[in-house]
Amino acid sequence: VIDPARVAASVRALPTPSAAVARLHALARDPRSSAADLDATIRPDPALTANLLKLANSAHFGLRHRVGTAREAIALLGVRRVCEVATSAAFAPLIPDRLPGYDVDARAFWGHCVAVAVLAERVALAGDRGARRGAPDLLFTAGLLHDLGKLAVAAFVAEGAGAILGRVRSGGPFAAAEREVLGVDHGEVGALVAEAWALPPPVAWAARWHHAPAAAPEEARPLCALVHVADALAHSLGLGADAGELARAIDPEAARLAGASVRTLERVASESLDAIGEMTRALGAGGGIG
Amino acid sequence: VNLVTVDIGDYRVSAEPGDVIVTYALGSCIAVMLHDPVRRAAGMIHYMLPLSETSPEKAKARPAMFADTGVPLLFHAMYALGCRKEDLVVKVAGGGALYDDGGLFNIGKRNYTILRKMFWKTNVLVAAEDVGGARSRTVRLHVATGRCTVASQGEETPL
């Protein structure tokens, strides 16, 4: 079991996203803020702006024309959407070349993040029911960042790899094995990271409960259920395979809450694969990913 | 050795003796591997879902995404290289599953069932297979020899 003080120190030692991100989320919550405020927050950070534009032009966001400036992105995507894209753009460069313990490289990890964000939104919006209900606030961001705890906990997972993989091989979920061996899992640590980075509550919710959506408080449960299902679907399709492979348990109640049927999942999977690949590749060398 | 990578929802064939065909992280997807020891050619598909009726539009653009539209394409690509059906050695890997009592994520099982049905109807025998379980698999197929390996949970074994 890892001393919680070591975990906290590891969270503090992580590189932090551009300060613009927390400021953008504060602006998005403030009804008095304008597109100009958002633009003034993004523009001074050229690395953030570059990645933001690469992602904003991905097919998933559905822009009819390519945008070349943050201002255009805000005008066409809206304030809330640009906050989501900017958070993703700021997160990508923080992913290390390899995550020890999880045995995954930056490109595969980023691909998994993108897959979960895209799949969660598309499952949420699938069918007439989804169109009526809409997606929970910040679902894309929460899906993209659901595994951010792995950045802080990877070194401890590597230390305990023998015991963790032993439990996984004898038939248990990876996250449960983390908890048994380390005393914490990447979800719990992810919530700490989200708070340390001053990200909005849905990010911490999805991180904390994506493996146990039933334990989430009521207001967080629909979002956590969708991320749970999207995470499972992404792993099922081999998008972001890591040391945990397929060792994860599905909560049937969460699947029901997410409105996911076999048919819906298969259709969403087939229709999302190209968009996921394109968005994953949008941040290639120079974007901070491998 | 030259690696020929098969992406998810795609297939590749080769008659170059130096080629090794590889696909990564099969999950619930399935790889069908064909080797012809006479013609010394090999092919592999990495399909994702059982039936093209799930998304007919996608099936047109990417037929190898689905078992029913993709697997026949792989066989025909081998015939185009001069292979005969009776010489083909067929191996199958993947079709993994999560711990899912509700059966929502039984894509792997469905992928496997439809393949067995297709093979039964067309008289294709499977020489070896490694399917199911909470495992993800990376498979390699050597064109010259037909040697096939499955890597999973940190171990690589011949199939």
GROMACS .gro file of C-alpha atoms in nm:
model
  449
    1VAL     CA    1   0.000   0.000   0.000
    2ILE     CA    2   0.129   0.342  -0.099
    3ASP     CA    3   0.151   0.620   0.158
    4PRO     CA    4  -0.113   0.884   0.064
    5ALA     CA    5   0.154   1.151   0.114
    6ARG     CA    6   0.354   0.995  -0.171
    7VAL     CA    7   0.047   1.001  -0.393
    8ALA     CA    8  -0.020   1.365  -0.307
    9ALA     CA    9   0.345   1.451  -0.381
   10SER     CA   10   0.320   1.273  -0.716
   11VAL     CA   11   0.007   1.474  -0.804
   12ARG     CA   12   0.189   1.797  -0.715
   13ALA     CA   13   0.492   1.694  -0.920
   14LEU     CA   14   0.294   1.661  -1.244
   15PRO     CA   15   0.339   1.926  -1.509
   16THR     CA   16   0.030   2.149  -1.508
   17PRO     CA   17  -0.181   2.255  -1.805
   18SER     CA   18  -0.170   2.608  -1.939
   19ALA     CA   19  -0.308   2.852  -1.682
   20ALA     CA   20  -0.545   2.966  -1.953
   21VAL     CA   21  -0.755   2.650  -1.907
   22ALA     CA   22  -0.882   2.715  -1.553
   23ARG     CA   23  -0.946   3.077  -1.653
   24LEU     CA   24  -1.147   2.965  -1.960
   25HIS     CA   25  -1.372   2.744  -1.748
   26ALA     CA   26  -1.429   3.032  -1.508
   27LEU     CA   27  -1.522   3.254  -1.803
   28ALA     CA   28  -1.758   2.989  -1.942
   29ARG     CA   29  -1.946   2.982  -1.612
   30ASP     CA   30  -1.971   3.361  -1.596
   31PRO     CA   31  -2.270   3.493  -1.794
   32ARG     CA   32  -2.104   3.835  -1.822
   33SER     CA   33  -1.803   3.706  -2.014
   34SER     CA   34  -1.776   3.765  -2.387
   35ALA     CA   35  -1.613   3.595  -2.683
   36ALA     CA   36  -1.348   3.869  -2.668
   37ASP     CA   37  -1.258   3.767  -2.310
   38LEU     CA   38  -1.214   3.409  -2.423
   39ASP     CA   39  -1.003   3.513  -2.720
   40ALA     CA   40  -0.784   3.732  -2.497
   41THR     CA   41  -0.726   3.433  -2.268
   42ILE     CA   42  -0.632   3.187  -2.542
   43ARG     CA   43  -0.430   3.408  -2.779
   44PRO     CA   44  -0.129   3.483  -2.555
   45ASP     CA   45  -0.052   3.108  -2.546
   46PRO     CA   46   0.067   3.011  -2.895
   47ALA     CA   47   0.115   2.640  -2.816
   48LEU     CA   48  -0.238   2.617  -2.679
   49THR     CA   49  -0.378   2.810  -2.974
   50ALA     CA   50  -0.202   2.583  -3.225
   51ASN     CA   51  -0.333   2.263  -3.068
   52LEU     CA   52  -0.677   2.415  -3.019
   53LEU     CA   53  -0.703   2.490  -3.390
   54LYS     CA   54  -0.581   2.145  -3.493
   55LEU     CA   55  -0.846   1.980  -3.276
   56ALA     CA   56  -1.124   2.228  -3.355
   57ASN     CA   57  -1.090   2.140  -3.724
   58SER     CA   58  -1.146   1.769  -3.655
   59ALA     CA   59  -1.451   1.621  -3.826
   60HIS     CA   60  -1.615   1.537  -3.492
   61PHE     CA   61  -1.680   1.905  -3.420
   62GLY     CA   62  -1.858   1.941  -3.750
   63LEU     CA   63  -1.721   2.277  -3.874
   64ARG     CA   64  -1.802   2.342  -4.239
   65HIS     CA   65  -1.498   2.567  -4.289
   66ARG     CA   66  -1.152   2.535  -4.143
   67VAL     CA   67  -1.086   2.789  -3.869
   68GLY     CA   68  -0.751   2.966  -3.858
   69THR     CA   69  -0.779   3.174  -3.543
   70ALA     CA   70  -0.911   3.127  -3.189
   71ARG     CA   71  -1.159   3.404  -3.260
   72GLU     CA   72  -1.309   3.213  -3.552
   73ALA     CA   73  -1.323   2.894  -3.346
   74ILE     CA   74  -1.515   3.078  -3.071
   75ALA     CA   75  -1.753   3.232  -3.323
   76LEU     CA   76  -1.832   2.901  -3.493
   77LEU     CA   77  -1.815   2.653  -3.204
   78GLY     CA   78  -1.935   2.871  -2.918
   79VAL     CA   79  -1.786   2.947  -2.580
   80ARG     CA   80  -1.858   2.616  -2.408
   81ARG     CA   81  -1.734   2.403  -2.694
   82VAL     CA   82  -1.412   2.603  -2.727
   83CYS     CA   83  -1.349   2.553  -2.355
   84GLU     CA   84  -1.379   2.178  -2.408
   85VAL     CA   85  -1.147   2.181  -2.709
   86ALA     CA   86  -0.897   2.405  -2.529
   87THR     CA   87  -0.886   2.174  -2.227
   88SER     CA   88  -0.814   1.878  -2.454
   89ALA     CA   89  -0.551   2.081  -2.640
   90ALA     CA   90  -0.380   2.175  -2.313
   91PHE     CA   91  -0.387   1.819  -2.178
   92ALA     CA   92  -0.224   1.646  -2.476
   93PRO     CA   93   0.130   1.787  -2.432
   94LEU     CA   94   0.134   1.670  -2.067
   95ILE     CA   95   0.118   1.303  -2.163
   96PRO     CA   96   0.463   1.145  -2.112
   97ASP     CA   97   0.626   0.932  -2.386
   98ARG     CA   98   0.546   0.617  -2.190
   99LEU     CA   99   0.331   0.541  -1.887
  100PRO     CA  100   0.524   0.282  -1.686
  101GLY     CA  101   0.303   0.022  -1.518
  102TYR     CA  102   0.031   0.062  -1.780
  103ASP     CA  103   0.271  -0.031  -2.058
  104VAL     CA  104   0.126   0.223  -2.300
  105ASP     CA  105   0.292   0.493  -2.510
  106ALA     CA  106   0.178   0.853  -2.551
  107ARG     CA  107   0.010   0.795  -2.886
  108ALA     CA  108  -0.197   0.499  -2.770
  109PHE     CA  109  -0.291   0.676  -2.446
  110TRP     CA  110  -0.397   0.990  -2.633
  111GLY     CA  111  -0.589   0.776  -2.881
  112HIS     CA  112  -0.779   0.620  -2.593
  113CYS     CA  113  -0.858   0.963  -2.443
  114VAL     CA  114  -0.996   1.083  -2.776
  115ALA     CA  115  -1.190   0.760  -2.829
  116VAL     CA  116  -1.365   0.785  -2.493
  117ALA     CA  117  -1.453   1.153  -2.543
  118VAL     CA  118  -1.597   1.096  -2.892
  119LEU     CA  119  -1.776   0.770  -2.805
  120ALA     CA  120  -1.927   0.911  -2.485
  121GLU     CA  121  -2.080   1.202  -2.675
  122ARG     CA  122  -2.206   0.987  -2.959
  123VAL     CA  123  -2.360   0.729  -2.726
  124ALA     CA  124  -2.525   1.014  -2.533
  125LEU     CA  125  -2.673   1.164  -2.848
  126ALA     CA  126  -2.763   0.837  -3.023
  127GLY     CA  127  -3.118   0.786  -3.139
  128ASP     CA  128  -3.428   0.999  -3.083
  129ARG     CA  129  -3.401   0.962  -2.709
  130GLY     CA  130  -3.043   1.089  -2.710
  131ALA     CA  131  -3.130   1.382  -2.933
  132ARG     CA  132  -3.411   1.484  -2.696
  133ARG     CA  133  -3.206   1.436  -2.381
  134GLY     CA  134  -2.879   1.592  -2.499
  135ALA     CA  135  -2.536   1.523  -2.351
  136PRO     CA  136  -2.441   1.612  -1.993
  137ASP     CA  137  -2.241   1.933  -1.957
  138LEU     CA  138  -1.867   1.890  -2.026
  139LEU     CA  139  -1.908   1.524  -2.127
  140PHE     CA  140  -1.641   1.552  -2.398
  141THR     CA  141  -1.385   1.701  -2.158
  142ALA     CA  142  -1.471   1.458  -1.880
  143GLY     CA  143  -1.440   1.165  -2.121
  144LEU     CA  144  -1.111   1.288  -2.261
  145LEU     CA  145  -0.959   1.334  -1.914
  146HIS     CA  146  -1.111   1.029  -1.740
  147ASP     CA  147  -0.774   0.853  -1.706
  148LEU     CA  148  -0.567   1.156  -1.601
  149GLY     CA  149  -0.496   0.987  -1.266
  150LYS     CA  150  -0.277   0.739  -1.455
  151LEU     CA  151  -0.022   1.018  -1.507
  152ALA     CA  152   0.029   1.047  -1.131
  153VAL     CA  153  -0.011   0.683  -1.031
  154ALA     CA  154   0.182   0.509  -1.312
  155ALA     CA  155   0.510   0.490  -1.121
  156PHE     CA  156   0.337   0.318  -0.827
  157VAL     CA  157   0.158   0.076  -1.060
  158ALA     CA  158   0.500  -0.010  -1.205
  159GLU     CA  159   0.629  -0.079  -0.851
  160GLY     CA  160   0.335  -0.310  -0.781
  161ALA     CA  161   0.311  -0.452  -1.133
  162GLY     CA  162   0.386  -0.812  -1.033
  163ALA     CA  163   0.109  -0.827  -0.773
  164ILE     CA  164  -0.139  -0.627  -0.984
  165LEU     CA  165  -0.090  -0.836  -1.299
  166GLY     CA  166  -0.109  -1.156  -1.091
  167ARG     CA  167  -0.457  -1.054  -0.975
  168VAL     CA  168  -0.559  -0.956  -1.328
  169ARG     CA  169  -0.443  -1.290  -1.473
  170SER     CA  170  -0.642  -1.481  -1.213
  171GLY     CA  171  -0.955  -1.300  -1.328
  172GLY     CA  172  -1.011  -0.961  -1.166
  173PRO     CA  173  -1.055  -0.607  -1.298
  174PHE     CA  174  -0.734  -0.402  -1.323
  175ALA     CA  175  -0.870  -0.106  -1.123
  176ALA     CA  176  -0.971  -0.337  -0.835
  177ALA     CA  177  -0.621  -0.489  -0.838
  178GLU     CA  178  -0.472  -0.137  -0.815
  179ARG     CA  179  -0.683  -0.069  -0.508
  180GLU     CA  180  -0.594  -0.399  -0.342
  181VAL     CA  181  -0.221  -0.364  -0.403
  182LEU     CA  182  -0.168   0.014  -0.382
  183GLY     CA  183  -0.456   0.122  -0.159
  184VAL     CA  184  -0.569   0.368  -0.428
  185ASP     CA  185  -0.676   0.338  -0.792
  186HIS     CA  186  -0.617   0.569  -1.088
  187GLY     CA  187  -0.974   0.699  -1.062
  188GLU     CA  188  -0.937   0.830  -0.710
  189VAL     CA  189  -0.600   0.983  -0.797
  190GLY     CA  190  -0.753   1.133  -1.111
  191ALA     CA  191  -1.003   1.328  -0.901
  192LEU     CA  192  -0.710   1.467  -0.699
  193VAL     CA  193  -0.536   1.575  -1.019
  194ALA     CA  194  -0.854   1.739  -1.152
  195GLU     CA  195  -0.886   1.938  -0.830
  196ALA     CA  196  -0.516   2.030  -0.826
  197TRP     CA  197  -0.553   2.162  -1.181
  198ALA     CA  198  -0.871   2.357  -1.088
  199LEU     CA  199  -1.074   2.180  -1.356
  200PRO     CA  200  -1.455   2.189  -1.332
  201PRO     CA  201  -1.632   1.923  -1.118
  202PRO     CA  202  -1.748   1.693  -1.404
  203VAL     CA  203  -1.382   1.614  -1.482
  204ALA     CA  204  -1.320   1.495  -1.126
  205TRP     CA  205  -1.651   1.301  -1.130
  206ALA     CA  206  -1.565   1.106  -1.443
  207ALA     CA  207  -1.212   1.038  -1.320
  208ARG     CA  208  -1.327   0.923  -0.978
  209TRP     CA  209  -1.622   0.703  -1.081
  210HIS     CA  210  -1.568   0.584  -1.438
  211HIS     CA  211  -1.508   0.231  -1.308
  212ALA     CA  212  -1.782   0.251  -1.042
  213PRO     CA  213  -2.060   0.477  -1.170
  214ALA     CA  214  -2.310   0.336  -0.917
  215ALA     CA  215  -2.106   0.496  -0.638
  216ALA     CA  216  -2.130   0.844  -0.795
  217PRO     CA  217  -2.367   1.100  -0.641
  218GLU     CA  218  -2.693   1.141  -0.829
  219GLU     CA  219  -2.602   1.458  -1.018
  220ALA     CA  220  -2.282   1.297  -1.147
  221ARG     CA  221  -2.426   0.957  -1.234
  222PRO     CA  222  -2.549   1.011  -1.593
  223LEU     CA  223  -2.212   1.153  -1.694
  224CYS     CA  224  -2.016   0.879  -1.514
  225ALA     CA  225  -2.238   0.611  -1.671
  226LEU     CA  226  -2.167   0.743  -2.021
  227VAL     CA  227  -1.792   0.760  -1.961
  228HIS     CA  228  -1.804   0.409  -1.811
  229VAL     CA  229  -1.973   0.272  -2.123
  230ALA     CA  230  -1.752   0.467  -2.365
  231ASP     CA  231  -1.437   0.353  -2.183
  232ALA     CA  232  -1.550  -0.009  -2.203
  233LEU     CA  233  -1.637   0.025  -2.571
  234ALA     CA  234  -1.301   0.187  -2.651
  235HIS     CA  235  -1.110  -0.092  -2.477
  236SER     CA  236  -1.331  -0.353  -2.636
  237LEU     CA  237  -1.234  -0.216  -2.977
  238GLY     CA  238  -0.866  -0.214  -2.884
  239LEU     CA  239  -0.847   0.167  -2.883
  240GLY     CA  240  -0.575   0.237  -2.628
  241ALA     CA  241  -0.496  -0.117  -2.516
  242ASP     CA  242  -0.272  -0.114  -2.210
  243ALA     CA  243  -0.156  -0.360  -1.944
  244GLY     CA  244  -0.515  -0.388  -1.816
  245GLU     CA  245  -0.626  -0.528  -2.153
  246LEU     CA  246  -0.996  -0.618  -2.122
  247ALA     CA  247  -0.994  -0.673  -1.744
  248ARG     CA  248  -1.276  -0.437  -1.651
  249ALA     CA  249  -1.623  -0.499  -1.511
  250ILE     CA  250  -1.937  -0.354  -1.669
  251ASP     CA  251  -2.206  -0.209  -1.443
  252PRO     CA  252  -2.535  -0.312  -1.611
  253GLU     CA  253  -2.725  -0.033  -1.435
  254ALA     CA  254  -2.484   0.224  -1.581
  255ALA     CA  255  -2.530   0.073  -1.925
  256ARG     CA  256  -2.907   0.116  -1.885
  257LEU     CA  257  -2.867   0.473  -1.759
  258ALA     CA  258  -2.644   0.555  -2.056
  259GLY     CA  259  -2.925   0.432  -2.283
  260ALA     CA  260  -2.684   0.191  -2.451
  261SER     CA  261  -2.811  -0.114  -2.638
  262VAL     CA  262  -2.595  -0.362  -2.828
  263ARG     CA  263  -2.729  -0.212  -3.151
  264THR     CA  264  -2.652   0.146  -3.046
  265LEU     CA  265  -2.300   0.059  -2.937
  266GLU     CA  266  -2.219  -0.126  -3.257
  267ARG     CA  267  -2.357   0.152  -3.475
  268VAL     CA  268  -2.178   0.423  -3.278
  269ALA     CA  269  -1.855   0.222  -3.294
  270SER     CA  270  -1.871   0.176  -3.671
  271GLU     CA  271  -1.957   0.539  -3.734
  272SER     CA  272  -1.699   0.686  -3.491
  273LEU     CA  273  -1.385   0.494  -3.586
  274ASP     CA  274  -1.272   0.730  -3.862
  275ALA     CA  275  -1.345   1.045  -3.658
  276ILE     CA  276  -1.147   0.906  -3.365
  277GLY     CA  277  -0.852   0.821  -3.587
  278GLU     CA  278  -0.856   1.163  -3.748
  279MET     CA  279  -0.872   1.352  -3.417
  280THR     CA  280  -0.601   1.130  -3.269
  281ARG     CA  281  -0.369   1.210  -3.559
  282ALA     CA  282  -0.454   1.582  -3.552
  283LEU     CA  283  -0.198   1.629  -3.276
  284GLY     CA  284   0.101   1.453  -3.427
  285ALA     CA  285   0.467   1.534  -3.379
  286GLY     CA  286   0.485   1.895  -3.267
  287GLY     CA  287   0.146   1.878  -3.097
  288GLY     CA  288   0.307   1.713  -2.799
  289ILE     CA  289   0.209   1.354  -2.877
  290GLY     CA  290   0.489   1.107  -2.957
  291VAL     CA  291   1.188  -0.839  -4.204
  292ASN     CA  292   0.931  -0.596  -4.335
  293LEU     CA  293   0.625  -0.535  -4.113
  294VAL     CA  294   0.291  -0.499  -4.288
  295THR     CA  295   0.044  -0.350  -4.038
  296VAL     CA  296  -0.327  -0.423  -4.063
  297ASP     CA  297  -0.532  -0.139  -3.911
  298ILE     CA  298  -0.864  -0.199  -3.740
  299GLY     CA  299  -1.131  -0.243  -4.005
  300ASP     CA  300  -0.881  -0.329  -4.279
  301TYR     CA  301  -0.710  -0.627  -4.446
  302ARG     CA  302  -0.375  -0.687  -4.617
  303VAL     CA  303  -0.228  -0.967  -4.827
  304SER     CA  304   0.132  -1.031  -4.929
  305ALA     CA  305   0.337  -1.272  -5.136
  306GLU     CA  306   0.671  -1.118  -5.028
  307PRO     CA  307   0.866  -1.385  -4.835
  308GLY     CA  308   1.029  -1.117  -4.614
  309ASP     CA  309   0.697  -0.975  -4.493
  310VAL     CA  310   0.545  -1.025  -4.152
  311ILE     CA  311   0.181  -0.922  -4.131
  312VAL     CA  312   0.086  -0.782  -3.790
  313THR     CA  313  -0.220  -0.638  -3.620
  314TYR     CA  314  -0.231  -0.486  -3.273
  315ALA     CA  315  -0.474  -0.488  -2.981
  316LEU     CA  316  -0.753  -0.709  -3.109
  317GLY     CA  317  -0.984  -0.673  -2.808
  318SER     CA  318  -1.327  -0.796  -2.912
  319CYS     CA  319  -1.228  -0.764  -3.279
  320ILE     CA  320  -1.117  -1.073  -3.467
  321ALA     CA  321  -0.820  -1.142  -3.693
  322VAL     CA  322  -0.859  -1.409  -3.960
  323MET     CA  323  -0.520  -1.520  -4.089
  324LEU     CA  324  -0.471  -1.709  -4.415
  325HIS     CA  325  -0.150  -1.874  -4.527
  326ASP     CA  326  -0.085  -2.059  -4.848
  327PRO     CA  327   0.226  -2.280  -4.816
  328VAL     CA  328   0.214  -2.368  -5.189
  329ARG     CA  329   0.193  -2.016  -5.327
  330ARG     CA  330   0.382  -1.881  -5.024
  331ALA     CA  331   0.137  -1.599  -4.965
  332ALA     CA  332  -0.048  -1.475  -4.659
  333GLY     CA  333  -0.331  -1.242  -4.567
  334MET     CA  334  -0.497  -1.102  -4.259
  335ILE     CA  335  -0.815  -0.910  -4.179
  336HIS     CA  336  -0.885  -0.722  -3.852
  337TYR     CA  337  -1.261  -0.681  -3.847
  338MET     CA  338  -1.447  -0.497  -3.575
  339LEU     CA  339  -1.814  -0.596  -3.591
  340PRO     CA  340  -2.019  -0.892  -3.708
  341LEU     CA  341  -2.273  -0.754  -3.955
  342SER     CA  342  -2.266  -0.480  -4.218
  343GLU     CA  343  -2.639  -0.413  -4.165
  344THR     CA  344  -2.525  -0.217  -3.856
  345SER     CA  345  -2.416   0.063  -4.087
  346PRO     CA  346  -2.461  -0.008  -4.460
  347GLU     CA  347  -2.301   0.324  -4.549
  348LYS     CA  348  -1.984   0.245  -4.355
  349ALA     CA  349  -1.982  -0.103  -4.503
  350LYS     CA  350  -1.961   0.048  -4.850
  351ALA     CA  351  -1.668   0.272  -4.757
  352ARG     CA  352  -1.492   0.021  -4.529
  353PRO     CA  353  -1.616  -0.331  -4.596
  354ALA     CA  354  -1.337  -0.485  -4.386
  355MET     CA  355  -1.492  -0.332  -4.074
  356PHE     CA  356  -1.752  -0.611  -4.074
  357ALA     CA  357  -1.717  -0.991  -4.084
  358ASP     CA  358  -1.984  -1.051  -4.347
  359THR     CA  359  -1.846  -0.802  -4.600
  360GLY     CA  360  -1.477  -0.823  -4.504
  361VAL     CA  361  -1.388  -1.191  -4.477
  362PRO     CA  362  -1.494  -1.276  -4.837
  363LEU     CA  363  -1.278  -0.985  -4.957
  364LEU     CA  364  -0.975  -1.133  -4.783
  365PHE     CA  365  -1.029  -1.473  -4.948
  366HIS     CA  366  -1.073  -1.312  -5.290
  367ALA     CA  367  -0.756  -1.106  -5.246
  368MET     CA  368  -0.572  -1.434  -5.181
  369TYR     CA  369  -0.725  -1.593  -5.492
  370ALA     CA  370  -0.609  -1.287  -5.688
  371LEU     CA  371  -0.253  -1.373  -5.578
  372GLY     CA  372  -0.297  -1.717  -5.734
  373CYS     CA  373  -0.392  -1.908  -5.418
  374ARG     CA  374  -0.636  -2.198  -5.422
  375LYS     CA  375  -0.893  -2.235  -5.146
  376GLU     CA  376  -0.791  -2.594  -5.065
  377ASP     CA  377  -0.433  -2.485  -4.991
  378LEU     CA  378  -0.524  -2.212  -4.741
  379VAL     CA  379  -0.440  -2.266  -4.375
  380VAL     CA  380  -0.690  -2.063  -4.169
  381LYS     CA  381  -0.626  -1.933  -3.817
  382VAL     CA  382  -0.840  -1.711  -3.597
  383ALA     CA  383  -0.758  -1.492  -3.296
  384GLY     CA  384  -0.933  -1.226  -3.087
  385GLY     CA  385  -1.297  -1.202  -2.985
  386GLY     CA  386  -1.211  -1.106  -2.627
  387ALA     CA  387  -1.467  -0.995  -2.371
  388LEU     CA  388  -1.495  -0.765  -2.072
  389TYR     CA  389  -1.642  -0.884  -1.740
  390ASP     CA  390  -1.997  -0.814  -1.849
  391ASP     CA  391  -2.281  -1.022  -1.706
  392GLY     CA  392  -2.540  -0.809  -1.885
  393GLY     CA  393  -2.404  -0.909  -2.226
  394LEU     CA  394  -2.401  -0.553  -2.359
  395PHE     CA  395  -2.040  -0.589  -2.469
  396ASN     CA  396  -2.056  -0.939  -2.616
  397ILE     CA  397  -1.926  -0.801  -2.945
  398GLY     CA  398  -1.642  -1.055  -2.931
  399LYS     CA  399  -1.877  -1.350  -2.904
  400ARG     CA  400  -2.100  -1.214  -3.182
  401ASN     CA  401  -1.794  -1.158  -3.399
  402TYR     CA  402  -1.690  -1.520  -3.347
  403THR     CA  403  -2.037  -1.672  -3.395
  404ILE     CA  404  -2.092  -1.506  -3.731
  405LEU     CA  405  -1.749  -1.618  -3.850
  406ARG     CA  406  -1.816  -1.982  -3.758
  407LYS     CA  407  -2.147  -1.963  -3.945
  408MET     CA  408  -1.979  -1.821  -4.255
  409PHE     CA  409  -1.704  -2.084  -4.245
  410TRP     CA  410  -1.956  -2.364  -4.195
  411LYS     CA  411  -2.158  -2.252  -4.498
  412THR     CA  412  -1.851  -2.221  -4.719
  413ASN     CA  413  -1.667  -2.534  -4.596
  414VAL     CA  414  -1.370  -2.354  -4.446
  415LEU     CA  415  -1.181  -2.544  -4.177
  416VAL     CA  416  -1.000  -2.358  -3.899
  417ALA     CA  417  -0.656  -2.502  -3.829
  418ALA     CA  418  -0.601  -2.315  -3.500
  419GLU     CA  419  -0.767  -2.047  -3.295
  420ASP     CA  420  -0.717  -1.842  -2.979
  421VAL     CA  421  -1.039  -1.659  -2.892
  422GLY     CA  422  -1.231  -1.519  -2.596
  423GLY     CA  423  -1.129  -1.426  -2.242
  424ALA     CA  424  -1.058  -1.083  -2.091
  425ARG     CA  425  -0.749  -1.057  -2.310
  426SER     CA  426  -0.633  -0.831  -2.587
  427ARG     CA  427  -0.413  -0.987  -2.852
  428THR     CA  428  -0.146  -0.878  -3.099
  429VAL     CA  429  -0.092  -1.132  -3.378
  430ARG     CA  430   0.189  -1.181  -3.630
  431LEU     CA  431   0.191  -1.394  -3.943
  432HIS     CA  432   0.512  -1.473  -4.135
  433VAL     CA  433   0.450  -1.486  -4.508
  434ALA     CA  434   0.736  -1.723  -4.593
  435THR     CA  435   0.664  -1.989  -4.332
  436GLY     CA  436   0.308  -1.935  -4.213
  437ARG     CA  437   0.442  -1.910  -3.859
  438CYS     CA  438   0.183  -1.733  -3.647
  439THR     CA  439   0.218  -1.589  -3.296
  440VAL     CA  440  -0.021  -1.436  -3.042
  441ALA     CA  441   0.109  -1.185  -2.787
  442SER     CA  442  -0.112  -1.119  -2.484
  443GLN     CA  443  -0.066  -1.038  -2.116
  444GLY     CA  444   0.308  -1.000  -2.164
  445GLU     CA  445   0.364  -1.339  -2.333
  446GLU     CA  446   0.405  -1.437  -2.697
  447THR     CA  447   0.303  -1.792  -2.797
  448PRO     CA  448   0.282  -1.973  -3.131
  449LEU     CA  449  -0.064  -2.043  -3.275
   0.00000   0.00000   0.00000
